[in-house]
PDB file of C-alpha atoms in Angstrom:
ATOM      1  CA  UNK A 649       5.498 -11.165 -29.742  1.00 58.00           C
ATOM      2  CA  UNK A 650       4.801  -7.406 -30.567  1.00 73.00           C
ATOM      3  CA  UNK A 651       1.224  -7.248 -29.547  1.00 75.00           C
ATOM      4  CA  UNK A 652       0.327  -9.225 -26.623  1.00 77.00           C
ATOM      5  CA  UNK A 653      -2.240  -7.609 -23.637  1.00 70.00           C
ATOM      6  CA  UNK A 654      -1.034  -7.795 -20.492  1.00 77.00           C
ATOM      7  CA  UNK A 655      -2.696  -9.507 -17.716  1.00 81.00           C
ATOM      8  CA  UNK A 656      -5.742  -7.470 -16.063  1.00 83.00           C
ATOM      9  CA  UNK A 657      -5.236  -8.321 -12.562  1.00 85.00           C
ATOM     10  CA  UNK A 658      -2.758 -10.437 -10.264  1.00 90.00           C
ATOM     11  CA  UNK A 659      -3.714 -12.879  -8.071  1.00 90.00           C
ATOM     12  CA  UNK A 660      -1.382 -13.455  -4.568  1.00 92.00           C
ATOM     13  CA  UNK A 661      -2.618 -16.306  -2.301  1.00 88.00           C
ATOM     14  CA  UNK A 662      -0.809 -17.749   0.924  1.00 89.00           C
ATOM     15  CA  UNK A 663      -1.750 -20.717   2.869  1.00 86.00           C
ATOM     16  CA  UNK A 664      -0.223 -21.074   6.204  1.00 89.00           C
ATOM     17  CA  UNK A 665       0.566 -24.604   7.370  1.00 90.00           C
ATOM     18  CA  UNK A 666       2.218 -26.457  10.364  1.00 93.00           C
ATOM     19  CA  UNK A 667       3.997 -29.558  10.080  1.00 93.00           C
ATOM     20  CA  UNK A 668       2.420 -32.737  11.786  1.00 92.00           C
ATOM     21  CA  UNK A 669       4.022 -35.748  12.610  1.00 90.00           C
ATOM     22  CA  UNK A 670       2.606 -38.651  10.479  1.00 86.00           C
ATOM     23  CA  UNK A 671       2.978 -42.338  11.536  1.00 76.00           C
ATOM     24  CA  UNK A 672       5.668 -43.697   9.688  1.00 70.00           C
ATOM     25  CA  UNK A 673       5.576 -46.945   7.630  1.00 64.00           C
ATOM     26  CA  UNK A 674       9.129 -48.286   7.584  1.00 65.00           C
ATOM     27  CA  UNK A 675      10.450 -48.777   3.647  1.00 62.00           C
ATOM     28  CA  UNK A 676      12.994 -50.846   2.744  1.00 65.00           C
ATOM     29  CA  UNK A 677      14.627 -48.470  -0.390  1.00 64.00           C
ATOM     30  CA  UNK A 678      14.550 -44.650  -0.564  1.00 68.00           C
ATOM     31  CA  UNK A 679      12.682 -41.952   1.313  1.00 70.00           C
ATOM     32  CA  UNK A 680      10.014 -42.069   3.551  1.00 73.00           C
ATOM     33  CA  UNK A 681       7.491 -39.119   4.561  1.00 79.00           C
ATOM     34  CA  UNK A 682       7.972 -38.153   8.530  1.00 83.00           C
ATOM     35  CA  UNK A 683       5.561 -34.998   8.450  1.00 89.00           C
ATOM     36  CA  UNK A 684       2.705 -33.678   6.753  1.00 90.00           C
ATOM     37  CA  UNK A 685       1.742 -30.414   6.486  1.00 90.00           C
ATOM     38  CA  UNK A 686      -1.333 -29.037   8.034  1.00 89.00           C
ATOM     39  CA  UNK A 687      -2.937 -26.094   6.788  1.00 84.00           C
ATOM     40  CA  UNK A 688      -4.452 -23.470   9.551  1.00 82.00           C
ATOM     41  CA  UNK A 689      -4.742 -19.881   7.902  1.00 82.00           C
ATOM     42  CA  UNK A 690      -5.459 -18.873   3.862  1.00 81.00           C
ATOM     43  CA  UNK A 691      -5.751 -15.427   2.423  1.00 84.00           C
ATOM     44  CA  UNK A 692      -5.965 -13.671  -0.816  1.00 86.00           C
ATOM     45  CA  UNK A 693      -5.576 -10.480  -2.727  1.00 89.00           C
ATOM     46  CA  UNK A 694      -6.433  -9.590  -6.045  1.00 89.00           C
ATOM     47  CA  UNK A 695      -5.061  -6.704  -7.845  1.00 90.00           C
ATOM     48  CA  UNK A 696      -6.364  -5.240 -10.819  1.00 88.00           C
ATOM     49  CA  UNK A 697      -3.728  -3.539 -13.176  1.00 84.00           C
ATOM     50  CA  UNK A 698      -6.242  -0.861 -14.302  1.00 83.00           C
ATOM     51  CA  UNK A 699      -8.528  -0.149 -11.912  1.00 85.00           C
ATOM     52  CA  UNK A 700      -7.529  -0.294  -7.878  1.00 86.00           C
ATOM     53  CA  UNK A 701     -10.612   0.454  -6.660  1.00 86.00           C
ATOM     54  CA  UNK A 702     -11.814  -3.282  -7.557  1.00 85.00           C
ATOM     55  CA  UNK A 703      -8.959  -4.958  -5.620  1.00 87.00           C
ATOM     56  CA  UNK A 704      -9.849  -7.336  -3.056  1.00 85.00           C
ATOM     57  CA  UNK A 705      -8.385  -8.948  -0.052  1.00 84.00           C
ATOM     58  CA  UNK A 706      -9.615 -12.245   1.814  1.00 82.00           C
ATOM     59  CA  UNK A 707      -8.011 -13.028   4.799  1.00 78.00           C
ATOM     60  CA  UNK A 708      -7.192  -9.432   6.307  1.00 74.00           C
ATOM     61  CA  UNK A 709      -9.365 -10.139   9.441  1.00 78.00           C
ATOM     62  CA  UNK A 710      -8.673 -13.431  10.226  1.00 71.00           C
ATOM     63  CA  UNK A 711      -7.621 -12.302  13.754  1.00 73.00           C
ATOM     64  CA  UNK A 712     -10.980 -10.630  14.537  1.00 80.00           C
ATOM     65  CA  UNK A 713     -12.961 -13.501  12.952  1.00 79.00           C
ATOM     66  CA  UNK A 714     -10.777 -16.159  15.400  1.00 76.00           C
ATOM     67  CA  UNK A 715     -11.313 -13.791  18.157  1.00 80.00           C
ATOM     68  CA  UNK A 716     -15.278 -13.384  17.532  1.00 85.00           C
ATOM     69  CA  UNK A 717     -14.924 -17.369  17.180  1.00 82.00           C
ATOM     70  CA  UNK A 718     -13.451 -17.624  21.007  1.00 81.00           C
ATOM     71  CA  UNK A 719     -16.117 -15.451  22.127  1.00 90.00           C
ATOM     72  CA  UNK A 720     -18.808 -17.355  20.647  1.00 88.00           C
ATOM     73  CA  UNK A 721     -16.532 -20.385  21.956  1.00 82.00           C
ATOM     74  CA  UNK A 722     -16.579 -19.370  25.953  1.00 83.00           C
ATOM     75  CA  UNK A 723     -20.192 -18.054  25.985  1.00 86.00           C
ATOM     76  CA  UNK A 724     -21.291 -21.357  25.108  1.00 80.00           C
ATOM     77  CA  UNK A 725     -18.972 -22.895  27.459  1.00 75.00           C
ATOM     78  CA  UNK A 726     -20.183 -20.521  30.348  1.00 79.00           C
ATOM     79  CA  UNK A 727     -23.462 -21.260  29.823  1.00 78.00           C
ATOM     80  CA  UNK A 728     -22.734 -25.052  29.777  1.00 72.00           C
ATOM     81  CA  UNK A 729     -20.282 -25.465  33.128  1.00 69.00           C
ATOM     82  CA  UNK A 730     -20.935 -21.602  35.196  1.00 70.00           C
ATOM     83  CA  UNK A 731     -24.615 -21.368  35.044  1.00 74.00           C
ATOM     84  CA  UNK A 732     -27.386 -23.146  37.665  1.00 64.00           C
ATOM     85  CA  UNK A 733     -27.791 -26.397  37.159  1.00 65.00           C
ATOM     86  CA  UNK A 734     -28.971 -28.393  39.973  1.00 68.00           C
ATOM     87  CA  UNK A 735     -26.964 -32.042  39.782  1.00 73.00           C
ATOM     88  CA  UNK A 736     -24.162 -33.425  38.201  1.00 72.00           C
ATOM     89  CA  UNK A 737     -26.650 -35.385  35.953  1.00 75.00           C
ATOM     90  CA  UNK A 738     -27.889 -32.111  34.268  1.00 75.00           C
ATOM     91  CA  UNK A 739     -24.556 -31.179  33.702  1.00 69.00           C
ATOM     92  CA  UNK A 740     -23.573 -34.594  31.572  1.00 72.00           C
ATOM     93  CA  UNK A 741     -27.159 -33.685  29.766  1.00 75.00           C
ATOM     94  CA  UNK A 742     -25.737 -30.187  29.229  1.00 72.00           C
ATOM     95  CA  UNK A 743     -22.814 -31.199  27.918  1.00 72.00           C
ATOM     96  CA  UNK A 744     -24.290 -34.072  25.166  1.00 74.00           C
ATOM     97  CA  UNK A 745     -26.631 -31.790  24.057  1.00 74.00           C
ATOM     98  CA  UNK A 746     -23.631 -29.255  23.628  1.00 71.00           C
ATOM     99  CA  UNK A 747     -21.645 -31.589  21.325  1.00 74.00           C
ATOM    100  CA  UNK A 748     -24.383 -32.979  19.316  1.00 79.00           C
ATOM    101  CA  UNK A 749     -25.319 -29.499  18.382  1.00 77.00           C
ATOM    102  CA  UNK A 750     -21.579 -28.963  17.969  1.00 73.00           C
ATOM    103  CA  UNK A 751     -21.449 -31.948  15.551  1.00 76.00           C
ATOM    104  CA  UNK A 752     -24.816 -30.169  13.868  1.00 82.00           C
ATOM    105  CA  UNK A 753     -23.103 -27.248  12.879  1.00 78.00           C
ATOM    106  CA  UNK A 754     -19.809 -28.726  12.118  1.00 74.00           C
ATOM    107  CA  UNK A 755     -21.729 -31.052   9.768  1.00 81.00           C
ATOM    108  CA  UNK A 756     -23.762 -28.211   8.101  1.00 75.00           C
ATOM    109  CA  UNK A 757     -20.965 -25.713   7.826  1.00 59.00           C
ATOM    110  CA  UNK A 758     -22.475 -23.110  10.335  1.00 49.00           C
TER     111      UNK A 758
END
């Protein structure tokens, strides 16, 4: 293999997972699953062999996007429980409202 090209770029990816305890079905012969993993975090980088100002990375600011996420999380929540509402009637409206537009986005991807 004299002439062969090497490979333009390198691709490193981690996913980050947790192990979850799965209900377990009893066997009678060999082995039986106990966990499962459960993935919470992914990144990427790509390197390019010939040219580093193409390389890209994916993942880098998951911190500040989970962070921007909480904020976004306990605005919503202040404005659902902390601001005036007058009974606790509005406040079981409030908080329907909240998860069906919860379920909206979660549904939609936004």
């Amino acid at each position: 293999m004299e002439k062969k090209l090497s490979s333009p770029l390198i691709i490193y990816a981690d996913i980050e997972a947790v192990l979850k305890p799965i209900e377990v079905l009893t066997r009678s012969e060999g082995t039986r699953p106990i966990q499962q993993h459960e993935a919470f975090a992914v990144s990427y980088y790509v390197k390019h062999v010939y040219n580093e100002e193409c390389d890209e990375v994916c993942g880098e600011t998951c911190i500040t996007e989970f962070l921007g996420h909480m904020q976004r999380k306990m605005e919503d929540l202040y404005q659902l429980y902390w601001t005036n509402f007058s009974s606790p009637k509005e406040l079981l409206q409030n908080e329907q409202h909240y998860c069906k537009r919860r379920e909206r986005r979660e549904n939609h991807g936004k």
